[in-house]
Each structure stands twice: as structure tokens, then as C-alpha cells.
Coordinates of C-alpha atoms in Angstrom, one line a residue:
M60 CA 0.0 0.0 0.0
K61 CA 2.8 2.4 1.0
K62 CA 4.7 1.6 -2.2
A63 CA 1.6 2.3 -4.4
I64 CA 1.0 5.7 -2.7
L65 CA 4.7 6.5 -3.0
T66 CA 4.7 5.5 -6.7
I67 CA 1.7 7.7 -7.4
A68 CA 3.2 10.6 -5.5
I69 CA 6.4 10.4 -7.4
A70 CA 4.5 10.1 -10.7
V71 CA 2.4 13.2 -9.9
M72 CA 5.5 15.2 -8.9
G73 CA 7.3 14.2 -12.1
L74 CA 4.3 15.1 -14.3
T75 CA 3.9 18.4 -12.5
A76 CA 7.6 19.2 -13.0
A77 CA 7.4 18.2 -16.6
F78 CA 4.4 20.5 -17.4
A79 CA 5.3 23.3 -15.0
Q80 CA 7.4 25.3 -17.5
D81 CA 6.6 25.5 -21.2
T82 CA 10.0 26.2 -22.8
T83 CA 8.6 26.2 -26.3
K84 CA 8.1 29.7 -27.7
H85 CA 4.7 30.4 -29.0
A86 CA 5.0 31.1 -32.7
R87 CA 3.5 34.4 -33.8
R88 CA 0.6 34.1 -36.2
P89 CA 2.0 35.1 -39.6
M90 CA 0.5 38.3 -41.1
P91 CA -1.5 37.5 -44.2
K92 CA 0.0 38.8 -47.4
M93 CA -2.4 41.5 -48.6
T94 CA -2.2 43.4 -51.8
A95 CA -2.1 47.2 -51.8
E96 CA -5.7 47.3 -52.8
Q97 CA -6.7 45.1 -49.9
R98 CA -4.7 47.2 -47.4
A99 CA -6.2 50.4 -48.7
D100 CA -9.7 48.9 -48.5
K101 CA -9.1 47.7 -44.9
V102 CA -7.9 51.1 -43.8
T103 CA -10.7 52.9 -45.6
A104 CA -13.3 50.6 -44.0
R105 CA -11.9 51.2 -40.5
L106 CA -11.9 55.0 -41.0
E107 CA -15.4 54.9 -42.4
K108 CA -16.6 53.1 -39.3
Q109 CA -14.7 55.3 -36.9
L110 CA -15.4 58.7 -38.6
S111 CA -18.7 58.1 -40.4
L112 CA -17.4 59.0 -43.8
T113 CA -19.6 60.1 -46.7
A114 CA -19.4 58.2 -50.0
D115 CA -17.3 61.0 -51.5
Q116 CA -14.9 61.1 -48.6
K117 CA -14.6 57.3 -48.7
T118 CA -13.5 57.3 -52.4
K119 CA -11.0 60.1 -51.8
I120 CA -9.5 58.4 -48.8
Y121 CA -9.3 55.1 -50.6
A122 CA -7.3 56.8 -53.4
I123 CA -4.9 58.3 -50.8
E124 CA -4.5 55.0 -49.0
L125 CA -4.0 53.1 -52.2
E126 CA -1.3 55.5 -53.3
N127 CA 0.4 55.1 -49.9
A128 CA 0.1 51.3 -49.9
K129 CA 1.8 51.2 -53.4
K130 CA 4.6 53.4 -52.1
M131 CA 5.1 51.0 -49.2
D132 CA 5.3 48.1 -51.5
T133 CA 8.0 49.7 -53.6
W134 CA 10.0 50.7 -50.4
R135 CA 9.8 47.1 -49.1
S136 CA 11.0 45.7 -52.3
A137 CA 13.8 48.3 -52.7
D138 CA 17.4 48.0 -51.6
K139 CA 18.0 47.9 -47.9
G140 CA 20.9 50.4 -48.0
D141 CA 20.7 54.1 -46.8
R142 CA 18.2 53.6 -44.0
K143 CA 18.5 57.2 -42.7
G144 CA 17.6 58.7 -46.0
K145 CA 14.7 56.3 -46.5
M146 CA 13.3 56.9 -43.0
E147 CA 13.3 60.7 -43.7
E148 CA 11.6 60.0 -47.0
R149 CA 9.0 57.8 -45.4
K150 CA 8.4 60.3 -42.7
A151 CA 7.8 63.1 -45.3
A152 CA 5.4 60.8 -47.2
M153 CA 3.5 60.0 -44.0
D154 CA 3.2 63.7 -43.2
E155 CA 2.0 64.3 -46.8
Q156 CA -0.6 61.5 -46.5
K157 CA -1.8 62.8 -43.1
A158 CA -2.3 66.3 -44.6
K159 CA -4.2 64.9 -47.6
I160 CA -6.5 62.9 -45.3
D161 CA -7.1 65.9 -43.1
A162 CA -8.0 68.0 -46.1
V163 CA -10.8 65.5 -46.9
L164 CA -12.2 65.4 -43.4
T165 CA -14.6 67.8 -41.7
A166 CA -13.6 69.7 -38.5
D167 CA -15.4 67.2 -36.2
Q168 CA -13.9 64.2 -38.1
K169 CA -10.4 65.8 -37.7
T170 CA -10.7 66.0 -34.0
K171 CA -11.8 62.4 -33.8
M172 CA -8.9 61.4 -36.1
D173 CA -6.4 63.3 -33.9
A174 CA -7.7 61.4 -30.9
F175 CA -7.2 58.1 -32.7
R176 CA -3.7 59.1 -33.7
A177 CA -2.8 60.1 -30.1
E178 CA -4.2 56.8 -28.8
A179 CA -2.2 54.9 -31.4
R180 CA 1.0 56.8 -30.5
E181 CA 0.4 56.0 -26.8
K182 CA -0.1 52.3 -27.7
G183 CA 3.1 52.3 -29.7
E184 CA 5.1 53.9 -26.9
K185 CA 3.7 51.5 -24.4
M186 CA 4.7 48.6 -26.7
R187 CA 8.2 49.9 -27.2
K188 CA 8.6 50.3 -23.4
G189 CA 7.3 46.8 -22.9
M190 CA 9.9 45.4 -25.2
G191 CA 12.7 46.6 -22.9
R192 CA 13.8 49.7 -24.8
G193 CA 12.5 52.2 -22.3
N194 CA 14.2 50.6 -19.2
K195 CA 17.8 51.6 -20.0
D196 CA 18.2 54.2 -17.2
K197 CA 16.4 52.2 -14.5
A198 CA 18.4 50.2 -11.9
P199 CA 17.7 46.5 -11.9
V200 CA 15.2 45.3 -9.4
V201 CA 16.7 42.9 -6.8
S202 CA 14.1 40.9 -4.9
N203 CA 16.3 39.6 -2.2
P204 CA 19.2 41.9 -1.6
P205 CA 22.1 40.4 0.4
A206 CA 22.2 41.3 4.1
Q207 CA 24.9 43.8 4.9
G208 CA 26.3 43.8 8.3

């Protein structure tokens, strides 16, 4: 009887230890490959839902987003050299796109859009900090500091 209980206890402890830590990394779900038209349509649909766009605004924003998506495709397929120059070029293109979209929107829609952009910026900063980039100046946390005496 004692041997049976001891055997079961050892088996339970062994199984618990085996499943306690999952050392396999969870694979990220791959992003679906979308065409420029699909990406432009997706962004336009989201903006239509968030900002209550009219049909005319929707077609104008779709054209702007399609142009941007095609630029992004060419940048992705281009040579990887000169990253600084490309980053400045992309930033200028993003500012231009933002200005074009703002020109299409009404004043009320612009305020909503600014709120969405601010929220996205906060999410991005929070994500970057969560990845360990924002903790460079902080001292490491020691849970059990050694006793000094």
C-alpha cells in the first residue's frame, strides 16, 4: 500500500515538474500577405466606421490610402541600404498623407482622427517600453538583496 502511494506521488510530482514550464516559444501568427488594394480597402473601411465618412470622402481616402500602400510596396522591395535617407523620405510621405486625409475630413472628423492618432501613439510607446527599450536608465530590481552587516 505504501509503495503504491509513494509511486503515485512520485509520478504526480514528475508530471507536475514536466508540465510546469513550457519552454517552447509560442509562434506568432503570420500576417496575411495582402495586396495594396486590400490594405487600402481595410484602412478605408476602418476609417469609415470610426469617422462616419460620406461616400465622396470614402472614395477620396481610398485613393490616398491606395497610393500610400503602393509606395510602401516599392519601399519594401527596394534595396536595404541608406536607411536614414529612406526613413526621412517615409516620414515626409506619411506627413503628406496625413495632410491629404485631413483635407478631406470635416472639423469634427479631424478632432476624432487626432484622438485616434494620439491613442495609437500611446499604444506604440507602451509597446516599445514593454519590449525593454525604455528601461535603460532604471536600476535592476533585486528581490532579495544580500544582508549587509
